[in-house]
CSV table of N, CA, C and O in Angstrom, one decimal:
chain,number,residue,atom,x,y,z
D,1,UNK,N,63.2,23.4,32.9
D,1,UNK,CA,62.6,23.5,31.6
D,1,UNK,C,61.2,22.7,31.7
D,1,UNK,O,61.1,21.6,32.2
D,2,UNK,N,60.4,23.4,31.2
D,2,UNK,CA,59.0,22.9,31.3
D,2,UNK,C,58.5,22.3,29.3
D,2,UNK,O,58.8,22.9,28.3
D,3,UNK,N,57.9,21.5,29.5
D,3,UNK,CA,57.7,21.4,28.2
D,3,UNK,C,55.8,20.5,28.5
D,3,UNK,O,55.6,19.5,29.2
D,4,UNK,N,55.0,21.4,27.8
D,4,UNK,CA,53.8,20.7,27.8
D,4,UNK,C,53.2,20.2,26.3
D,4,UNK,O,53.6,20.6,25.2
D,5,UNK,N,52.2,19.3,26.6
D,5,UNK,CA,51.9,18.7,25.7
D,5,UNK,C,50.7,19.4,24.6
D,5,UNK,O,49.9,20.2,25.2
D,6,UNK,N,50.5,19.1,23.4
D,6,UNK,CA,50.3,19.8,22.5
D,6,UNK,C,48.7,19.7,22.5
D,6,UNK,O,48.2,18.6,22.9
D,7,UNK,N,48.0,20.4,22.2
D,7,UNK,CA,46.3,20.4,21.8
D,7,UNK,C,45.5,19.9,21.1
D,7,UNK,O,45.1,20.3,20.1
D,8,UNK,N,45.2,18.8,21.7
D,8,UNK,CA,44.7,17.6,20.7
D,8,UNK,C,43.6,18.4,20.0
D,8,UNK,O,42.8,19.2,20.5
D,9,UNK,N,43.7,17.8,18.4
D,9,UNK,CA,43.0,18.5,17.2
D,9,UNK,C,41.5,18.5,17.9
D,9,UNK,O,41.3,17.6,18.8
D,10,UNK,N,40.4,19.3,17.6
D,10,UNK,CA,39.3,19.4,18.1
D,10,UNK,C,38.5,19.3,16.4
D,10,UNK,O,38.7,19.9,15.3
D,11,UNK,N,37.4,18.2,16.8
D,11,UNK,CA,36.7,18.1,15.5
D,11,UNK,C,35.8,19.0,15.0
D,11,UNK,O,35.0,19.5,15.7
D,12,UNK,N,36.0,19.1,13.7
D,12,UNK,CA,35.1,20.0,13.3
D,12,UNK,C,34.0,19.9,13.9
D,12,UNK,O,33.5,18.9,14.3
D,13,UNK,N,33.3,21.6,14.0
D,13,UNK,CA,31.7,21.4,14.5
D,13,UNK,C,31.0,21.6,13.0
D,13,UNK,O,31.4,22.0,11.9
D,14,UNK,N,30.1,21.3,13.5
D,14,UNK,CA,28.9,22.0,12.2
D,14,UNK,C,28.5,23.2,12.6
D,14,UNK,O,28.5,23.4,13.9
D,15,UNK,N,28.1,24.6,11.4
D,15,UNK,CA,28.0,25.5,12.0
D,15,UNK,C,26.5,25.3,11.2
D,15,UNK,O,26.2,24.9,10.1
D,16,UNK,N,25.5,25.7,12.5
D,16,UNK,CA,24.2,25.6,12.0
D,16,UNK,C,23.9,26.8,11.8
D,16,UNK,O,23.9,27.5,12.8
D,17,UNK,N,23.4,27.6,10.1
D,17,UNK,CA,22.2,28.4,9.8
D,17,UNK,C,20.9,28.8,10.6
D,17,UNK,O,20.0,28.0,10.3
D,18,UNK,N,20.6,29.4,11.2
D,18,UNK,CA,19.8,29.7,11.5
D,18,UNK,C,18.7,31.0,10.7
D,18,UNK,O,18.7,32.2,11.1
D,19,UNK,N,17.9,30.5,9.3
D,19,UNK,CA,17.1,31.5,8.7
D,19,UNK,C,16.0,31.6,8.9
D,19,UNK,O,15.2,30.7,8.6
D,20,UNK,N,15.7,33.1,9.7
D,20,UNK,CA,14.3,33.1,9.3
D,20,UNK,C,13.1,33.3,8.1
D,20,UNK,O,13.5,33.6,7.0
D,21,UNK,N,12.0,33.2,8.3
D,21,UNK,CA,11.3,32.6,7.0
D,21,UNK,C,10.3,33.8,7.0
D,21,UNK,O,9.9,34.4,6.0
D,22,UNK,N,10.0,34.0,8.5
D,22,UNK,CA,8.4,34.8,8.7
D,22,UNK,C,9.0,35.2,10.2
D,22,UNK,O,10.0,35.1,10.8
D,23,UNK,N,7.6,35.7,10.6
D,23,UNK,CA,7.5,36.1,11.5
D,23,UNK,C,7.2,34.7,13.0
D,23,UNK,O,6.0,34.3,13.4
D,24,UNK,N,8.4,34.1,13.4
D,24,UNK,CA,8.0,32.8,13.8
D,24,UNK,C,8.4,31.6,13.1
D,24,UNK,O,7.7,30.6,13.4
D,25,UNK,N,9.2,31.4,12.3
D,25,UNK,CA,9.1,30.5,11.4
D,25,UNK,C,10.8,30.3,10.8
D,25,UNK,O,11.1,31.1,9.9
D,26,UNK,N,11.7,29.4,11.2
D,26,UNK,CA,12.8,29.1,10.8
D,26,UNK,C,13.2,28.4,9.8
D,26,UNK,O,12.5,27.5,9.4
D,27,UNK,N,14.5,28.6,9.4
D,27,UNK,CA,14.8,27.0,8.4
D,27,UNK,C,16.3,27.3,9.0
D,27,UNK,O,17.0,28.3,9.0
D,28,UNK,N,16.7,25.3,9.5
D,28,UNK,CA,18.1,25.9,9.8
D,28,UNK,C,18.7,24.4,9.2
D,28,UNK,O,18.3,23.2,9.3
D,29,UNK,N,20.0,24.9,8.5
D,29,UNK,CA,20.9,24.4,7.3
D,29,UNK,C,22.0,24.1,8.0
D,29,UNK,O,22.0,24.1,9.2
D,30,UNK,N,22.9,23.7,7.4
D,30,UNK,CA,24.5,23.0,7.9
D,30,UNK,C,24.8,24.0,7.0
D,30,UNK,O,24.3,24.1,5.9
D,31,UNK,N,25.6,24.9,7.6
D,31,UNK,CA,26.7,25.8,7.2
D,31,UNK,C,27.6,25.0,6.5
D,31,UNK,O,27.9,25.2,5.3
D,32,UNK,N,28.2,24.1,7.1
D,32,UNK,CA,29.6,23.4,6.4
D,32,UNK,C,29.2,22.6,5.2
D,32,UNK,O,30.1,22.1,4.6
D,33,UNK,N,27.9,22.5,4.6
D,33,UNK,CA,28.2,21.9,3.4
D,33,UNK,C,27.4,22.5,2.3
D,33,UNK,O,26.3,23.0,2.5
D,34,UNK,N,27.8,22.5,0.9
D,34,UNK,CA,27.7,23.1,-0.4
D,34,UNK,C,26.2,24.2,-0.3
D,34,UNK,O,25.2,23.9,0.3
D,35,UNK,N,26.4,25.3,-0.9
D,35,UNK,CA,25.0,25.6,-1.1
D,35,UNK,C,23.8,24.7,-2.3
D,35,UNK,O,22.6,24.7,-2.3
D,36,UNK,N,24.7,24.1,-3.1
D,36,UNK,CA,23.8,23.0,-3.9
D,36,UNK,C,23.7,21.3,-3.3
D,36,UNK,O,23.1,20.3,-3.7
D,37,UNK,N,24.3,21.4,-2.2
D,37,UNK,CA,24.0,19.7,-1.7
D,37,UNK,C,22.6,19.6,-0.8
D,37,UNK,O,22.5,20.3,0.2
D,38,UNK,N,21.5,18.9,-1.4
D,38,UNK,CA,20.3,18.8,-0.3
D,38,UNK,C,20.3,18.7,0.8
D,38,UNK,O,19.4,19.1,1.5
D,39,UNK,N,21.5,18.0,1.3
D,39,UNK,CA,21.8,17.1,2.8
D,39,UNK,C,21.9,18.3,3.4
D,39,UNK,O,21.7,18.1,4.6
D,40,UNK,N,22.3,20.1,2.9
D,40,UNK,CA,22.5,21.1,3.6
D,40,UNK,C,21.3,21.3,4.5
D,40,UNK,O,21.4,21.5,5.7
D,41,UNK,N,19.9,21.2,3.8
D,41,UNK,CA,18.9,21.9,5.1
D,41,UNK,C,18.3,20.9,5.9
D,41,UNK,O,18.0,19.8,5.6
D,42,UNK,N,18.3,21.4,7.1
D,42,UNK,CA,18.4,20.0,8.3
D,42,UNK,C,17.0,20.1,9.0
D,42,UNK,O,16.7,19.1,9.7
D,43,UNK,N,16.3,21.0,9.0
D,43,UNK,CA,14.8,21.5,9.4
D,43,UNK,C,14.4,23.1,9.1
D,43,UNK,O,15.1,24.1,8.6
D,44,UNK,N,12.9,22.8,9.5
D,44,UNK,CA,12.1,23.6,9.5
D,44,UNK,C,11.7,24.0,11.3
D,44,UNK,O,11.8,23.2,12.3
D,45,UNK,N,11.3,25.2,11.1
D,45,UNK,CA,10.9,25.2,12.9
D,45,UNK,C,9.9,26.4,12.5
D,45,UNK,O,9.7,27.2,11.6
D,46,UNK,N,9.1,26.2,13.9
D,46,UNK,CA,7.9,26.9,13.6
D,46,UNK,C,7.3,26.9,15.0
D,46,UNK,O,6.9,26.0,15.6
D,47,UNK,N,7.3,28.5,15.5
D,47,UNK,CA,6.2,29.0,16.7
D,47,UNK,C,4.9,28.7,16.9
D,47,UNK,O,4.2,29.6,16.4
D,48,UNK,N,4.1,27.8,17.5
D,48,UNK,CA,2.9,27.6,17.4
D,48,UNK,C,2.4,28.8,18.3
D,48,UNK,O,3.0,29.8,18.7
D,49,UNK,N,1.1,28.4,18.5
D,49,UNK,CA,0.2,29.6,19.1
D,49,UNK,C,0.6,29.9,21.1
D,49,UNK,O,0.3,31.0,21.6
D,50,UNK,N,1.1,29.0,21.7
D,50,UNK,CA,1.7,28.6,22.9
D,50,UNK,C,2.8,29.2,23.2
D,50,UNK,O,3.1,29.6,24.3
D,51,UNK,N,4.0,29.5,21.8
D,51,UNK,CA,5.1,30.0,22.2
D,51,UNK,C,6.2,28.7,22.0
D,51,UNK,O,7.4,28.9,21.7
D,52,UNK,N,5.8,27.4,22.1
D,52,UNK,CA,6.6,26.4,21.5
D,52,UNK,C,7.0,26.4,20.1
D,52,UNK,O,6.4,26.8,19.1
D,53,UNK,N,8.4,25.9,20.2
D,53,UNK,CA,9.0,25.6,18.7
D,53,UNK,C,8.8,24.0,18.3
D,53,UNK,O,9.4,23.0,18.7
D,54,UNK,N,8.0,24.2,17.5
D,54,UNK,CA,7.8,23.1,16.8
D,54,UNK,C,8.9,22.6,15.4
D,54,UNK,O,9.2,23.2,14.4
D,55,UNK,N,9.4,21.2,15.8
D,55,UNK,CA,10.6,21.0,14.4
D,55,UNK,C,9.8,20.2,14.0
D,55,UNK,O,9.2,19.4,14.7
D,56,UNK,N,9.9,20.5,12.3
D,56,UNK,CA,10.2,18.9,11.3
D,56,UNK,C,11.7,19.0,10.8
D,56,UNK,O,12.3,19.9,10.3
D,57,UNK,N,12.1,17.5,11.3
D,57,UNK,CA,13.5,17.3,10.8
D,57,UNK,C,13.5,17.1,9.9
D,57,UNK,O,12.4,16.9,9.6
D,58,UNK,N,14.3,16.9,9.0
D,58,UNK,CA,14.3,16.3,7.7
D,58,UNK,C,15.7,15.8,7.3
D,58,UNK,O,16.0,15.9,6.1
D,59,UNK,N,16.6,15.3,8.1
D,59,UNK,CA,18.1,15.1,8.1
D,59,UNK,C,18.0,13.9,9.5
D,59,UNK,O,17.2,13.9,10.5
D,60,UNK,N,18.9,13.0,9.1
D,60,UNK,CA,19.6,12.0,10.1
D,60,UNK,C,20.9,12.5,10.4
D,60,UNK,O,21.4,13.4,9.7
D,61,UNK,N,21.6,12.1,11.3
D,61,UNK,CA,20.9,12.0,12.4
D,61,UNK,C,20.4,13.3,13.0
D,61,UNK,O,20.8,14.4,12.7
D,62,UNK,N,19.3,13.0,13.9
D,62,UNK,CA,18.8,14.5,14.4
D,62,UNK,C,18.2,13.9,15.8
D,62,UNK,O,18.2,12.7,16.0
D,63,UNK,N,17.7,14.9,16.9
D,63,UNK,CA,17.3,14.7,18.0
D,63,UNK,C,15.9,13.7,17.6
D,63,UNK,O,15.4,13.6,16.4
D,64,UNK,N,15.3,13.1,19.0
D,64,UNK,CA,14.2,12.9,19.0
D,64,UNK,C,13.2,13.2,19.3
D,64,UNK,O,12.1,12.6,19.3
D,65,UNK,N,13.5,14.6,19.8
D,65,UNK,CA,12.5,15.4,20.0
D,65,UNK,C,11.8,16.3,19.1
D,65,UNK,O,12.5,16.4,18.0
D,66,UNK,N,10.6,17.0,19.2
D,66,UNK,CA,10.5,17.9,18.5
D,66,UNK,C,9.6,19.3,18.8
D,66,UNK,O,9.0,20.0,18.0
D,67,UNK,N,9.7,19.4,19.9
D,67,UNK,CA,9.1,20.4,20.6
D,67,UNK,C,10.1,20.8,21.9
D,67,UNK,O,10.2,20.2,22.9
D,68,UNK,N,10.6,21.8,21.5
D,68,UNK,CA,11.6,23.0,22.2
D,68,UNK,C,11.0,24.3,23.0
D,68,UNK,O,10.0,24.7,22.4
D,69,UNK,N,11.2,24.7,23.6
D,69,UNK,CA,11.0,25.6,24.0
D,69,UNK,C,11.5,27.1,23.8
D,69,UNK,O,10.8,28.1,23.6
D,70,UNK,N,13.1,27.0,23.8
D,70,UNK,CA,13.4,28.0,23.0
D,70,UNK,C,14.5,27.3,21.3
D,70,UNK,O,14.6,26.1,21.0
D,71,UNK,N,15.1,28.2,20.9
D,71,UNK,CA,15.9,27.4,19.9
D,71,UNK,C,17.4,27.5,20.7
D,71,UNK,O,18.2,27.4,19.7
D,72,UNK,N,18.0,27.6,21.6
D,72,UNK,CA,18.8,27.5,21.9
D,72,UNK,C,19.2,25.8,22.8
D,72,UNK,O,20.2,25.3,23.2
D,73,UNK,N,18.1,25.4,22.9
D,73,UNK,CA,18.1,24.3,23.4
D,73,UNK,C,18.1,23.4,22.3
D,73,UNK,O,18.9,22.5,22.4
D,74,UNK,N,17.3,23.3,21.2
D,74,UNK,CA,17.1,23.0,19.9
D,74,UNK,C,18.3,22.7,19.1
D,74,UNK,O,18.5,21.6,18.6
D,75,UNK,N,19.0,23.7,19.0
D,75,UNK,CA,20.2,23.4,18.6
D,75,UNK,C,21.7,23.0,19.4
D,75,UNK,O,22.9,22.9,19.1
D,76,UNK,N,20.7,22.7,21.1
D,76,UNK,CA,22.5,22.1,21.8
D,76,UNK,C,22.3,20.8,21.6
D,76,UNK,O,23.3,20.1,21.3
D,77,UNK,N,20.4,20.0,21.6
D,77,UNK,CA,20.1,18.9,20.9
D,77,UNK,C,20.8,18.6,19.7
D,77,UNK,O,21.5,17.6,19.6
D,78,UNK,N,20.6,19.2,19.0
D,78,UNK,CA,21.0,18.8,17.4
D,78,UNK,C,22.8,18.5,17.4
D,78,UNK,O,23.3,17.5,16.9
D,79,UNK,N,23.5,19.4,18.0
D,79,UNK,CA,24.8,19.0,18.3
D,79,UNK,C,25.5,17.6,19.1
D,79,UNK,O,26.5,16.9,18.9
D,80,UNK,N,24.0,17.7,20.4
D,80,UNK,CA,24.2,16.1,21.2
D,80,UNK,C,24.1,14.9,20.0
D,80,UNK,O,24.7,13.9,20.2
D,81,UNK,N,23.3,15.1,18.8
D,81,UNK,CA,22.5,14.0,18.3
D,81,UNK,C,23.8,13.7,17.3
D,81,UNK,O,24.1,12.5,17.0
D,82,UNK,N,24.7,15.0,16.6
D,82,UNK,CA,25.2,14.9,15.0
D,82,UNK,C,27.2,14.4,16.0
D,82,UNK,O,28.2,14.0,15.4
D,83,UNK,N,27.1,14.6,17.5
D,83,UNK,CA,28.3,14.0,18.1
D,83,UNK,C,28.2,12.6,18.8
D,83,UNK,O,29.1,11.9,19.4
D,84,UNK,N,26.8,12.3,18.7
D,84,UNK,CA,27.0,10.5,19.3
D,84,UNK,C,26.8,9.9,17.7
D,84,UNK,O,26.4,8.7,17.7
D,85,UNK,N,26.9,10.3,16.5
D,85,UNK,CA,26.9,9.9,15.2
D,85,UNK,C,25.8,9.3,14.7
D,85,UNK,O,24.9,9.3,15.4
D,86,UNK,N,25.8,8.6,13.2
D,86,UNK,CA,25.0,8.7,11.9
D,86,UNK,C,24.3,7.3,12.5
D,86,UNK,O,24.9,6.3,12.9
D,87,UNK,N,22.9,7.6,12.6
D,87,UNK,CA,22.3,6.6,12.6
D,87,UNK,C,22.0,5.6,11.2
D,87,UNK,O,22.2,6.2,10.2
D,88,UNK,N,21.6,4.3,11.2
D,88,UNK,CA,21.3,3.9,10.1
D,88,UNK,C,20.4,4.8,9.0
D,88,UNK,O,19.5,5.5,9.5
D,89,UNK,N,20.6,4.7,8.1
D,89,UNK,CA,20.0,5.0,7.2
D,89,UNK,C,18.2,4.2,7.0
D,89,UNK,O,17.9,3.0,7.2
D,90,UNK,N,17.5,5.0,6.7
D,90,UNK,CA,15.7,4.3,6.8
D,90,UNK,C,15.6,3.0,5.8
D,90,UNK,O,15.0,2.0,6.2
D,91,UNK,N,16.1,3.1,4.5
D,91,UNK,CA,16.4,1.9,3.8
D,91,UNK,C,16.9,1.0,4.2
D,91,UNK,O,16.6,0.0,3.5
D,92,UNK,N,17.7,0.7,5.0
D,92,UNK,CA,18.5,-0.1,5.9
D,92,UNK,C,17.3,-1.5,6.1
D,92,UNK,O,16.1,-1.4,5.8
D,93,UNK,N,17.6,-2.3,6.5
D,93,UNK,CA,16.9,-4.1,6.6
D,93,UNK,C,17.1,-3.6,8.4
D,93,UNK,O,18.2,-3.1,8.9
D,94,UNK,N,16.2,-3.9,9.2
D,94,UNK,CA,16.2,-3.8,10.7
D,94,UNK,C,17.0,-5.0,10.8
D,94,UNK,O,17.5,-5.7,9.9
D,95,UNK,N,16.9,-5.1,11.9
D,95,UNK,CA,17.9,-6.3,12.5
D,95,UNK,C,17.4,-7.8,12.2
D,95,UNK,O,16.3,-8.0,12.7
D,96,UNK,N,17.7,-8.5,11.9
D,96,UNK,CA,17.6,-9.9,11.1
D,96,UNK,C,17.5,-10.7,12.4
D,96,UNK,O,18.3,-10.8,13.3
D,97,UNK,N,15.6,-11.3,11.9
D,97,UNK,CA,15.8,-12.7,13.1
D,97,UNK,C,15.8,-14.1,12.0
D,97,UNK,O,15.6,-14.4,10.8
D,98,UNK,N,16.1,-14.5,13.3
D,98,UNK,CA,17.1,-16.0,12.7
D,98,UNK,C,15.6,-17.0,12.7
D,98,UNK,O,14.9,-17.2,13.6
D,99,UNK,N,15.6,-17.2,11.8
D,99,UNK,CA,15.0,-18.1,10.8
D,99,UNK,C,15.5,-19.7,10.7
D,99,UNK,O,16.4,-20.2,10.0
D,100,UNK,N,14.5,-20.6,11.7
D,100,UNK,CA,15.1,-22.2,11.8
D,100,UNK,C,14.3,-23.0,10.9
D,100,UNK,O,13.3,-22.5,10.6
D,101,UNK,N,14.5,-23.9,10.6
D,101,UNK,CA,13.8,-25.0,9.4
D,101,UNK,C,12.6,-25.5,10.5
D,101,UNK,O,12.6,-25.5,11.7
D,102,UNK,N,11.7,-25.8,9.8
D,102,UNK,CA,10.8,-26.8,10.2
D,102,UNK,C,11.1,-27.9,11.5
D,102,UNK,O,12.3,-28.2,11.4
D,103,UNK,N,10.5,-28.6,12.6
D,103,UNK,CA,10.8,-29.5,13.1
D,103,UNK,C,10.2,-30.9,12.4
D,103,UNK,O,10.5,-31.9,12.9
């Protein structure tokens, strides 16, 4: 009798939107959340004259790039960036230096 062990749960992905806007011109959204939550659209992308895809992000966490070449690379970034997790938030206080009294 053989008995194997069971399939550890696999975490949800995000399923990314991929809409076009124009001719050259994307907007891509988080599928998994509300059509009224803002947090849903995650960028803009856009074909320059070259053939590069130009992103503005507008969501944390996101890559730090922003010039792709195709969008398939674009979005394996965006998956690398939203599975090493949530960067601080920009409101956030940077890292605190230590402050000594007078001598």
């Amino acid at each position: 009798m053989t008995m194997t062990a069971p399939e550890p749960p696999k975490p949800e992905s995000t399923t990314w939107e991929v809409i076009p806007l124009g001719h050259g011109a994307w907007r891509i959204s988080d599928g998994s959340r509300k059509q009224t939550d803002p947090g849903r659209l995650v960028a803009y992308v856009d074909r320059n004259d070259t053939g590069t895809l130009e992103v503005l992000w507008l969501r944390s966490p996101c890559p730090t790039r922003s010039r792709y070449r195709d969008i398939d690379d674009l979005l394996a970034d965006l998956d690398a960036a939203v599975a090493m997790g949530a960067t601080p938030a920009r409101s956030t206080r940077p890292n605190e230096i230590p402050h000594f009294p007078p001598v």
